[in-house]
């Protein structure tokens, strides 16, 4: 079909409406989180969590195969697998490896197979098939994709009869502060490595939301502002009641996107076209 015919125009319009601009664009960056695959631990299947999770692995795969081209990049923002160790994640990771495009993986709180200190080993093992983002960065055109798991204090919070927060578990909060500090150090390492390599444009990925329900900002949002990140992309929030736990949309010049699987109904979000 010759370009410029009504049919081609219709197809181009369809793509523009559904997948964004395609003409003249050479590649795209997508993100999706929380696949929570369980091929080797079927007892952990997410099917029981409602309609959106039913056969979600097939939904995700179908969307990814429709949207992502071999030249594109897909960042999977953590909670890839329920397997307790690497051998119990093999089929899940192979499932991901078979998706089109370059797959960059971030650590989620459930990714027990991934010891942050042994990320290089994972990168060796899956060389040229999967790219594990931890204390490093990956280039996407003139952007550096940086990130870490992150952390936020999620309570328990104590509520009054009207559902207002009147207190929280202070011991848990103290522990959370330590985890936040460590994750912030890891994130800074990712930013610094990218900057040392000459990158000035950043897109930042977290598994946890950058702020909790009590915070307007955090060490993570401030670091993004300090380095001039254009976007923060995060996941982890499941279920309607959690989708607005953190920032979505423009805030202090940064675009915040929630990409948790059930929020997106397992259709990857396009983060950038270049
Ligand atoms: Fe999570």
PDB file of C-alpha atoms and ligand atoms in Angstrom:
ATOM      1  CA  UNK A   1       0.000   0.000   0.000  1.00  0.00           C
ATOM      2  CA  UNK A   2       1.455   3.346  -1.070  1.00  0.00           C
ATOM      3  CA  UNK A   3       1.999   5.829   1.711  1.00  0.00           C
ATOM      4  CA  UNK A   4      -0.439   8.718   1.516  1.00  0.00           C
ATOM      5  CA  UNK A   5      -3.440   6.680   0.447  1.00  0.00           C
ATOM      6  CA  UNK A   6      -6.543   7.072   2.623  1.00  0.00           C
ATOM      7  CA  UNK A   7      -5.882   3.619   4.079  1.00  0.00           C
ATOM      8  CA  UNK A   8      -2.345   4.526   5.077  1.00  0.00           C
ATOM      9  CA  UNK A   9      -3.624   7.730   6.625  1.00  0.00           C
ATOM     10  CA  UNK A  10      -6.250   5.837   8.545  1.00  0.00           C
ATOM     11  CA  UNK A  11      -3.636   3.391   9.824  1.00  0.00           C
ATOM     12  CA  UNK A  12      -1.275   6.223  10.743  1.00  0.00           C
ATOM     13  CA  UNK A  13      -4.106   7.969  12.619  1.00  0.00           C
ATOM     14  CA  UNK A  14      -4.947   4.763  14.429  1.00  0.00           C
ATOM     15  CA  UNK A  15      -1.320   4.404  15.510  1.00  0.00           C
ATOM     16  CA  UNK A  16      -1.093   8.054  16.523  1.00  0.00           C
ATOM     17  CA  UNK A  17      -4.208   7.747  18.686  1.00  0.00           C
ATOM     18  CA  UNK A  18      -3.331   4.414  20.197  1.00  0.00           C
ATOM     19  CA  UNK A  19       0.423   4.268  20.306  1.00  0.00           C
ATOM     20  CA  UNK A  20       1.488   7.914  19.838  1.00  0.00           C
ATOM     21  CA  UNK A  21       3.475   9.449  17.023  1.00  0.00           C
ATOM     22  CA  UNK A  22       5.180   6.870  14.853  1.00  0.00           C
ATOM     23  CA  UNK A  23       6.163   8.656  11.660  1.00  0.00           C
ATOM     24  CA  UNK A  24       9.764   9.821  11.678  1.00  0.00           C
ATOM     25  CA  UNK A  25      10.388   8.177  15.047  1.00  0.00           C
ATOM     26  CA  UNK A  26      13.106   5.614  15.208  1.00  0.00           C
ATOM     27  CA  UNK A  27      12.535   4.025  18.578  1.00  0.00           C
ATOM     28  CA  UNK A  28      10.373   4.166  21.661  1.00  0.00           C
ATOM     29  CA  UNK A  29      10.793   3.614  25.385  1.00  0.00           C
ATOM     30  CA  UNK A  30       8.097   1.722  27.262  1.00  0.00           C
ATOM     31  CA  UNK A  31       7.614   0.784  30.905  1.00  0.00           C
ATOM     32  CA  UNK A  32       5.510  -1.739  32.773  1.00  0.00           C
ATOM     33  CA  UNK A  33       5.800  -3.089  36.300  1.00  0.00           C
ATOM     34  CA  UNK A  34       4.742  -5.941  38.508  1.00  0.00           C
ATOM     35  CA  UNK A  35       4.304  -8.872  36.174  1.00  0.00           C
ATOM     36  CA  UNK A  36       4.413 -11.148  39.252  1.00  0.00           C
ATOM     37  CA  UNK A  37       4.966 -14.235  37.112  1.00  0.00           C
ATOM     38  CA  UNK A  38       4.663 -17.650  38.744  1.00  0.00           C
ATOM     39  CA  UNK A  39       5.259 -20.304  36.087  1.00  0.00           C
ATOM     40  CA  UNK A  40       7.242 -22.493  38.500  1.00  0.00           C
ATOM     41  CA  UNK A  41       5.242 -21.621  41.621  1.00  0.00           C
ATOM     42  CA  UNK A  42       1.629 -21.911  40.397  1.00  0.00           C
ATOM     43  CA  UNK A  43       0.341 -21.730  43.961  1.00  0.00           C
ATOM     44  CA  UNK A  44       1.320 -18.037  43.850  1.00  0.00           C
ATOM     45  CA  UNK A  45      -0.770 -17.343  40.740  1.00  0.00           C
ATOM     46  CA  UNK A  46      -2.311 -13.861  40.712  1.00  0.00           C
ATOM     47  CA  UNK A  47      -5.534 -15.147  39.123  1.00  0.00           C
ATOM     48  CA  UNK A  48      -7.293 -14.970  42.495  1.00  0.00           C
ATOM     49  CA  UNK A  49      -6.867 -11.179  42.728  1.00  0.00           C
ATOM     50  CA  UNK A  50      -9.723 -10.314  40.392  1.00  0.00           C
ATOM     51  CA  UNK A  51     -10.505  -9.870  36.751  1.00  0.00           C
ATOM     52  CA  UNK A  52      -7.561  -7.636  35.881  1.00  0.00           C
ATOM     53  CA  UNK A  53      -5.119 -10.313  37.068  1.00  0.00           C
ATOM     54  CA  UNK A  54      -6.790 -13.217  35.280  1.00  0.00           C
ATOM     55  CA  UNK A  55      -4.292 -14.557  32.716  1.00  0.00           C
ATOM     56  CA  UNK A  56      -2.465 -11.273  33.107  1.00  0.00           C
ATOM     57  CA  UNK A  57       0.783 -12.822  31.833  1.00  0.00           C
ATOM     58  CA  UNK A  58      -0.898 -13.479  28.472  1.00  0.00           C
ATOM     59  CA  UNK A  59      -2.432  -9.980  28.397  1.00  0.00           C
ATOM     60  CA  UNK A  60       0.976  -8.409  29.057  1.00  0.00           C
ATOM     61  CA  UNK A  61       2.710 -10.547  26.445  1.00  0.00           C
ATOM     62  CA  UNK A  62       0.037  -9.749  23.822  1.00  0.00           C
ATOM     63  CA  UNK A  63       0.271  -5.991  24.410  1.00  0.00           C
ATOM     64  CA  UNK A  64       4.058  -6.067  24.476  1.00  0.00           C
ATOM     65  CA  UNK A  65       4.189  -7.971  21.208  1.00  0.00           C
ATOM     66  CA  UNK A  66       1.755  -5.490  19.637  1.00  0.00           C
ATOM     67  CA  UNK A  67       3.570  -2.369  20.808  1.00  0.00           C
ATOM     68  CA  UNK A  68       7.250  -3.042  21.271  1.00  0.00           C
ATOM     69  CA  UNK A  69       9.437  -3.352  18.182  1.00  0.00           C
ATOM     70  CA  UNK A  70      12.880  -4.945  18.163  1.00  0.00           C
ATOM     71  CA  UNK A  71      14.553  -1.511  18.189  1.00  0.00           C
ATOM     72  CA  UNK A  72      12.527  -0.349  21.241  1.00  0.00           C
ATOM     73  CA  UNK A  73      13.335  -0.523  24.939  1.00  0.00           C
ATOM     74  CA  UNK A  74      11.003  -1.880  27.613  1.00  0.00           C
ATOM     75  CA  UNK A  75      11.779  -1.163  31.262  1.00  0.00           C
ATOM     76  CA  UNK A  76      10.116  -3.642  33.618  1.00  0.00           C
ATOM     77  CA  UNK A  77       9.937  -1.905  36.974  1.00  0.00           C
ATOM     78  CA  UNK A  78      10.229  -4.838  39.350  1.00  0.00           C
ATOM     79  CA  UNK A  79       8.303  -7.691  40.946  1.00  0.00           C
ATOM     80  CA  UNK A  80       8.973  -9.911  37.972  1.00  0.00           C
ATOM     81  CA  UNK A  81       8.686 -13.284  39.616  1.00  0.00           C
ATOM     82  CA  UNK A  82       7.340 -15.062  42.679  1.00  0.00           C
ATOM     83  CA  UNK A  83      10.145 -17.631  42.564  1.00  0.00           C
ATOM     84  CA  UNK A  84      12.137 -17.653  45.812  1.00  0.00           C
ATOM     85  CA  UNK A  85      15.440 -18.166  44.062  1.00  0.00           C
ATOM     86  CA  UNK A  86      16.933 -17.978  40.608  1.00  0.00           C
ATOM     87  CA  UNK A  87      16.218 -21.578  39.700  1.00  0.00           C
ATOM     88  CA  UNK A  88      12.523 -21.031  40.532  1.00  0.00           C
ATOM     89  CA  UNK A  89      12.481 -17.933  38.299  1.00  0.00           C
ATOM     90  CA  UNK A  90      13.964 -19.522  35.189  1.00  0.00           C
ATOM     91  CA  UNK A  91      10.718 -19.864  33.272  1.00  0.00           C
ATOM     92  CA  UNK A  92       9.556 -16.390  34.294  1.00  0.00           C
ATOM     93  CA  UNK A  93      12.786 -14.772  33.167  1.00  0.00           C
ATOM     94  CA  UNK A  94      12.745 -16.756  29.918  1.00  0.00           C
ATOM     95  CA  UNK A  95       9.168 -15.551  29.338  1.00  0.00           C
ATOM     96  CA  UNK A  96      10.405 -11.968  29.693  1.00  0.00           C
ATOM     97  CA  UNK A  97      13.506 -12.596  27.608  1.00  0.00           C
ATOM     98  CA  UNK A  98      11.288 -13.730  24.719  1.00  0.00           C
ATOM     99  CA  UNK A  99       9.501 -10.333  24.572  1.00  0.00           C
ATOM    100  CA  UNK A 100      10.552  -8.100  21.670  1.00  0.00           C
ATOM    101  CA  UNK A 101      12.967  -5.210  22.204  1.00  0.00           C
ATOM    102  CA  UNK A 102      15.650  -4.543  24.785  1.00  0.00           C
ATOM    103  CA  UNK A 103      14.380  -5.522  28.226  1.00  0.00           C
ATOM    104  CA  UNK A 104      15.752  -3.591  31.217  1.00  0.00           C
ATOM    105  CA  UNK A 105      14.780  -4.959  34.634  1.00  0.00           C
ATOM    106  CA  UNK A 106      14.562  -3.114  37.941  1.00  0.00           C
ATOM    107  CA  UNK A 107      14.468  -4.835  41.343  1.00  0.00           C
ATOM    108  CA  UNK A 108      11.115  -5.102  43.099  1.00  0.00           C
ATOM    109  CA  UNK A 109      10.493  -5.997  46.734  1.00  0.00           C
ATOM    110  CA  UNK A 110       9.411  -9.522  45.721  1.00  0.00           C
ATOM    111  CA  UNK A 111      12.389 -10.280  43.478  1.00  0.00           C
ATOM    112  CA  UNK A 112      14.102 -12.680  45.854  1.00  0.00           C
ATOM    113  CA  UNK A 113      16.247 -14.088  43.043  1.00  0.00           C
ATOM    114  CA  UNK A 114      18.124 -10.801  42.765  1.00  0.00           C
ATOM    115  CA  UNK A 115      20.756  -9.943  45.356  1.00  0.00           C
ATOM    116  CA  UNK A 116      21.594  -6.295  44.655  1.00  0.00           C
ATOM    117  CA  UNK A 117      25.296  -7.016  45.248  1.00  0.00           C
ATOM    118  CA  UNK A 118      25.262  -9.765  42.622  1.00  0.00           C
ATOM    119  CA  UNK A 119      23.712  -7.794  39.783  1.00  0.00           C
ATOM    120  CA  UNK A 120      26.820  -8.218  37.632  1.00  0.00           C
ATOM    121  CA  UNK A 121      26.369 -11.992  37.810  1.00  0.00           C
ATOM    122  CA  UNK A 122      22.817 -11.668  36.501  1.00  0.00           C
ATOM    123  CA  UNK A 123      24.007  -9.426  33.723  1.00  0.00           C
ATOM    124  CA  UNK A 124      26.623 -12.053  32.816  1.00  0.00           C
ATOM    125  CA  UNK A 125      24.096 -14.873  32.922  1.00  0.00           C
ATOM    126  CA  UNK A 126      21.568 -13.112  30.698  1.00  0.00           C
ATOM    127  CA  UNK A 127      24.065 -11.196  28.577  1.00  0.00           C
ATOM    128  CA  UNK A 128      22.437  -9.551  25.531  1.00  0.00           C
ATOM    129  CA  UNK A 129      19.030 -10.927  26.583  1.00  0.00           C
ATOM    130  CA  UNK A 130      18.109  -9.094  29.801  1.00  0.00           C
ATOM    131  CA  UNK A 131      19.653  -5.969  31.320  1.00  0.00           C
ATOM    132  CA  UNK A 132      19.539  -5.608  35.101  1.00  0.00           C
ATOM    133  CA  UNK A 133      19.500  -2.011  36.366  1.00  0.00           C
ATOM    134  CA  UNK A 134      21.241  -1.616  39.724  1.00  0.00           C
ATOM    135  CA  UNK A 135      24.187   0.645  40.586  1.00  0.00           C
ATOM    136  CA  UNK A 136      24.581   1.206  36.845  1.00  0.00           C
ATOM    137  CA  UNK A 137      22.631   2.892  34.057  1.00  0.00           C
ATOM    138  CA  UNK A 138      21.601   2.205  30.476  1.00  0.00           C
ATOM    139  CA  UNK A 139      21.682   4.620  27.578  1.00  0.00           C
ATOM    140  CA  UNK A 140      18.611   5.389  25.538  1.00  0.00           C
ATOM    141  CA  UNK A 141      19.610   7.830  22.790  1.00  0.00           C
ATOM    142  CA  UNK A 142      20.987  10.841  24.691  1.00  0.00           C
ATOM    143  CA  UNK A 143      19.166   9.870  27.905  1.00  0.00           C
ATOM    144  CA  UNK A 144      20.542   7.837  30.779  1.00  0.00           C
ATOM    145  CA  UNK A 145      18.017   5.451  32.284  1.00  0.00           C
ATOM    146  CA  UNK A 146      18.833   5.347  35.990  1.00  0.00           C
ATOM    147  CA  UNK A 147      17.095   3.689  38.890  1.00  0.00           C
ATOM    148  CA  UNK A 148      16.826   1.528  41.941  1.00  0.00           C
ATOM    149  CA  UNK A 149      14.122  -0.275  43.893  1.00  0.00           C
ATOM    150  CA  UNK A 150      13.501   2.682  46.219  1.00  0.00           C
ATOM    151  CA  UNK A 151      11.496   2.400  49.389  1.00  0.00           C
ATOM    152  CA  UNK A 152       8.628   4.155  51.143  1.00  0.00           C
ATOM    153  CA  UNK A 153       7.202   3.775  54.624  1.00  0.00           C
ATOM    154  CA  UNK A 154       3.813   2.127  54.163  1.00  0.00           C
ATOM    155  CA  UNK A 155       2.685   1.975  57.757  1.00  0.00           C
ATOM    156  CA  UNK A 156       0.965   0.498  59.613  1.00  0.00           C
ATOM    157  CA  UNK A 157      -0.867   3.787  60.060  1.00  0.00           C
ATOM    158  CA  UNK A 158      -3.410   4.295  62.860  1.00  0.00           C
ATOM    159  CA  UNK A 159      -6.698   5.858  61.807  1.00  0.00           C
ATOM    160  CA  UNK A 160      -9.457   7.609  63.688  1.00  0.00           C
ATOM    161  CA  UNK A 161     -13.136   6.830  63.136  1.00  0.00           C
ATOM    162  CA  UNK A 162     -13.227   9.124  60.128  1.00  0.00           C
ATOM    163  CA  UNK A 163     -10.302   7.332  58.522  1.00  0.00           C
ATOM    164  CA  UNK A 164      -7.842  10.144  59.215  1.00  0.00           C
ATOM    165  CA  UNK A 165      -4.268   9.155  60.052  1.00  0.00           C
ATOM    166  CA  UNK A 166      -3.536   9.905  63.682  1.00  0.00           C
ATOM    167  CA  UNK A 167      -0.325   7.920  64.135  1.00  0.00           C
ATOM    168  CA  UNK A 168       1.876   5.148  62.808  1.00  0.00           C
ATOM    169  CA  UNK A 169       4.227   2.365  63.820  1.00  0.00           C
ATOM    170  CA  UNK A 170       7.349   4.284  64.800  1.00  0.00           C
ATOM    171  CA  UNK A 171       9.576   1.210  64.958  1.00  0.00           C
ATOM    172  CA  UNK A 172       8.657   0.301  61.402  1.00  0.00           C
ATOM    173  CA  UNK A 173       9.233   3.907  60.390  1.00  0.00           C
ATOM    174  CA  UNK A 174      12.769   3.790  61.854  1.00  0.00           C
ATOM    175  CA  UNK A 175      13.511   0.634  59.863  1.00  0.00           C
ATOM    176  CA  UNK A 176      12.056   2.235  56.719  1.00  0.00           C
ATOM    177  CA  UNK A 177      14.392   5.215  57.138  1.00  0.00           C
ATOM    178  CA  UNK A 178      17.407   2.880  56.928  1.00  0.00           C
ATOM    179  CA  UNK A 179      16.106   1.223  53.770  1.00  0.00           C
ATOM    180  CA  UNK A 180      15.345   4.598  52.189  1.00  0.00           C
ATOM    181  CA  UNK A 181      18.888   5.774  52.967  1.00  0.00           C
ATOM    182  CA  UNK A 182      20.455   2.706  51.375  1.00  0.00           C
ATOM    183  CA  UNK A 183      18.269   2.948  48.293  1.00  0.00           C
ATOM    184  CA  UNK A 184      19.050   6.649  47.953  1.00  0.00           C
ATOM    185  CA  UNK A 185      22.779   5.789  47.955  1.00  0.00           C
ATOM    186  CA  UNK A 186      22.203   3.226  45.226  1.00  0.00           C
ATOM    187  CA  UNK A 187      20.213   5.704  43.172  1.00  0.00           C
ATOM    188  CA  UNK A 188      22.923   8.347  43.509  1.00  0.00           C
ATOM    189  CA  UNK A 189      25.471   5.825  42.271  1.00  0.00           C
ATOM    190  CA  UNK A 190      23.335   5.225  39.196  1.00  0.00           C
ATOM    191  CA  UNK A 191      23.008   8.985  38.528  1.00  0.00           C
ATOM    192  CA  UNK A 192      26.716   9.613  39.139  1.00  0.00           C
ATOM    193  CA  UNK A 193      27.854   6.844  36.814  1.00  0.00           C
ATOM    194  CA  UNK A 194      25.629   8.245  34.086  1.00  0.00           C
ATOM    195  CA  UNK A 195      26.840  11.779  34.685  1.00  0.00           C
ATOM    196  CA  UNK A 196      30.501  10.680  34.692  1.00  0.00           C
ATOM    197  CA  UNK A 197      29.845   9.046  31.331  1.00  0.00           C
ATOM    198  CA  UNK A 198      28.703  12.459  30.061  1.00  0.00           C
ATOM    199  CA  UNK A 199      24.915  12.113  30.267  1.00  0.00           C
ATOM    200  CA  UNK A 200      22.914  15.207  31.145  1.00  0.00           C
ATOM    201  CA  UNK A 201      19.404  13.927  30.464  1.00  0.00           C
ATOM    202  CA  UNK A 202      17.893  11.386  32.827  1.00  0.00           C
ATOM    203  CA  UNK A 203      14.820   9.243  33.222  1.00  0.00           C
ATOM    204  CA  UNK A 204      14.568   7.766  36.681  1.00  0.00           C
ATOM    205  CA  UNK A 205      12.924   4.453  37.543  1.00  0.00           C
ATOM    206  CA  UNK A 206      11.813   3.221  40.958  1.00  0.00           C
ATOM    207  CA  UNK A 207       9.876   0.159  41.964  1.00  0.00           C
ATOM    208  CA  UNK A 208       8.325   1.780  45.044  1.00  0.00           C
ATOM    209  CA  UNK A 209       6.421   5.041  44.679  1.00  0.00           C
ATOM    210  CA  UNK A 210       8.706   8.047  45.206  1.00  0.00           C
ATOM    211  CA  UNK A 211       6.574   9.358  48.093  1.00  0.00           C
ATOM    212  CA  UNK A 212       4.223   7.732  50.583  1.00  0.00           C
ATOM    213  CA  UNK A 213       0.715   8.933  51.417  1.00  0.00           C
ATOM    214  CA  UNK A 214       2.043  11.401  54.020  1.00  0.00           C
ATOM    215  CA  UNK A 215       4.828  12.932  51.950  1.00  0.00           C
ATOM    216  CA  UNK A 216       4.845  15.792  49.459  1.00  0.00           C
ATOM    217  CA  UNK A 217       8.448  15.044  48.525  1.00  0.00           C
ATOM    218  CA  UNK A 218      11.227  12.624  49.488  1.00  0.00           C
ATOM    219  CA  UNK A 219      14.934  11.984  49.104  1.00  0.00           C
ATOM    220  CA  UNK A 220      14.047  10.404  45.733  1.00  0.00           C
ATOM    221  CA  UNK A 221      12.033  13.336  44.359  1.00  0.00           C
ATOM    222  CA  UNK A 222      14.693  15.775  45.580  1.00  0.00           C
ATOM    223  CA  UNK A 223      17.457  13.748  43.940  1.00  0.00           C
ATOM    224  CA  UNK A 224      15.529  13.695  40.669  1.00  0.00           C
ATOM    225  CA  UNK A 225      15.270  17.496  40.866  1.00  0.00           C
ATOM    226  CA  UNK A 226      18.939  17.841  41.797  1.00  0.00           C
ATOM    227  CA  UNK A 227      20.090  15.901  38.716  1.00  0.00           C
ATOM    228  CA  UNK A 228      17.449  17.362  36.428  1.00  0.00           C
ATOM    229  CA  UNK A 229      15.618  14.108  35.686  1.00  0.00           C
ATOM    230  CA  UNK A 230      12.770  14.668  33.244  1.00  0.00           C
ATOM    231  CA  UNK A 231      10.633  11.783  34.433  1.00  0.00           C
ATOM    232  CA  UNK A 232      10.111   9.471  37.393  1.00  0.00           C
ATOM    233  CA  UNK A 233       8.518   6.134  36.545  1.00  0.00           C
ATOM    234  CA  UNK A 234       7.390   3.796  39.330  1.00  0.00           C
ATOM    235  CA  UNK A 235       5.048   0.911  40.079  1.00  0.00           C
ATOM    236  CA  UNK A 236       4.290  -1.329  43.136  1.00  0.00           C
ATOM    237  CA  UNK A 237       0.873   0.276  43.868  1.00  0.00           C
ATOM    238  CA  UNK A 238      -1.849  -2.309  43.334  1.00  0.00           C
ATOM    239  CA  UNK A 239      -5.606  -1.951  43.494  1.00  0.00           C
ATOM    240  CA  UNK A 240      -7.723   1.169  42.919  1.00  0.00           C
ATOM    241  CA  UNK A 241      -7.316   2.335  46.509  1.00  0.00           C
ATOM    242  CA  UNK A 242      -3.513   2.505  46.122  1.00  0.00           C
ATOM    243  CA  UNK A 243      -3.194   4.013  42.645  1.00  0.00           C
ATOM    244  CA  UNK A 244      -3.081   7.554  44.030  1.00  0.00           C
ATOM    245  CA  UNK A 245      -0.707   6.918  46.933  1.00  0.00           C
ATOM    246  CA  UNK A 246       1.993   9.015  45.251  1.00  0.00           C
ATOM    247  CA  UNK A 247       2.465  11.667  42.561  1.00  0.00           C
ATOM    248  CA  UNK A 248       1.060  11.236  39.054  1.00  0.00           C
ATOM    249  CA  UNK A 249       1.535  13.861  36.316  1.00  0.00           C
ATOM    250  CA  UNK A 250       3.696  16.995  36.305  1.00  0.00           C
ATOM    251  CA  UNK A 251       5.225  18.126  39.592  1.00  0.00           C
ATOM    252  CA  UNK A 252       8.110  20.618  39.912  1.00  0.00           C
ATOM    253  CA  UNK A 253       8.931  20.156  36.238  1.00  0.00           C
ATOM    254  CA  UNK A 254       9.126  16.345  36.403  1.00  0.00           C
ATOM    255  CA  UNK A 255       6.625  13.963  34.855  1.00  0.00           C
ATOM    256  CA  UNK A 256       5.582  11.186  37.259  1.00  0.00           C
ATOM    257  CA  UNK A 257       4.091   7.995  35.847  1.00  0.00           C
ATOM    258  CA  UNK A 258       2.660   5.002  37.643  1.00  0.00           C
ATOM    259  CA  UNK A 259       3.172   1.888  35.532  1.00  0.00           C
ATOM    260  CA  UNK A 260       2.074  -0.931  37.834  1.00  0.00           C
ATOM    261  CA  UNK A 261       0.601  -3.744  35.776  1.00  0.00           C
ATOM    262  CA  UNK A 262      -2.945  -3.664  37.102  1.00  0.00           C
ATOM    263  CA  UNK A 263      -3.076   0.170  36.856  1.00  0.00           C
ATOM    264  CA  UNK A 264      -2.203  -0.103  33.153  1.00  0.00           C
ATOM    265  CA  UNK A 265      -4.235  -3.281  32.700  1.00  0.00           C
ATOM    266  CA  UNK A 266      -0.914  -4.744  31.538  1.00  0.00           C
ATOM    267  CA  UNK A 267      -0.484  -2.484  28.528  1.00  0.00           C
ATOM    268  CA  UNK A 268       3.001  -0.921  28.681  1.00  0.00           C
ATOM    269  CA  UNK A 269       3.115   2.875  28.943  1.00  0.00           C
ATOM    270  CA  UNK A 270       5.085   4.757  26.329  1.00  0.00           C
ATOM    271  CA  UNK A 271       7.551   6.936  28.214  1.00  0.00           C
ATOM    272  CA  UNK A 272       9.444   8.452  25.278  1.00  0.00           C
ATOM    273  CA  UNK A 273       9.623   8.502  21.518  1.00  0.00           C
ATOM    274  CA  UNK A 274      12.870   9.706  20.004  1.00  0.00           C
TER     275      UNK A 274
HETATM  276 FE1  LIG B   1       6.147  -4.367  44.816  1.00  0.00          FE
END
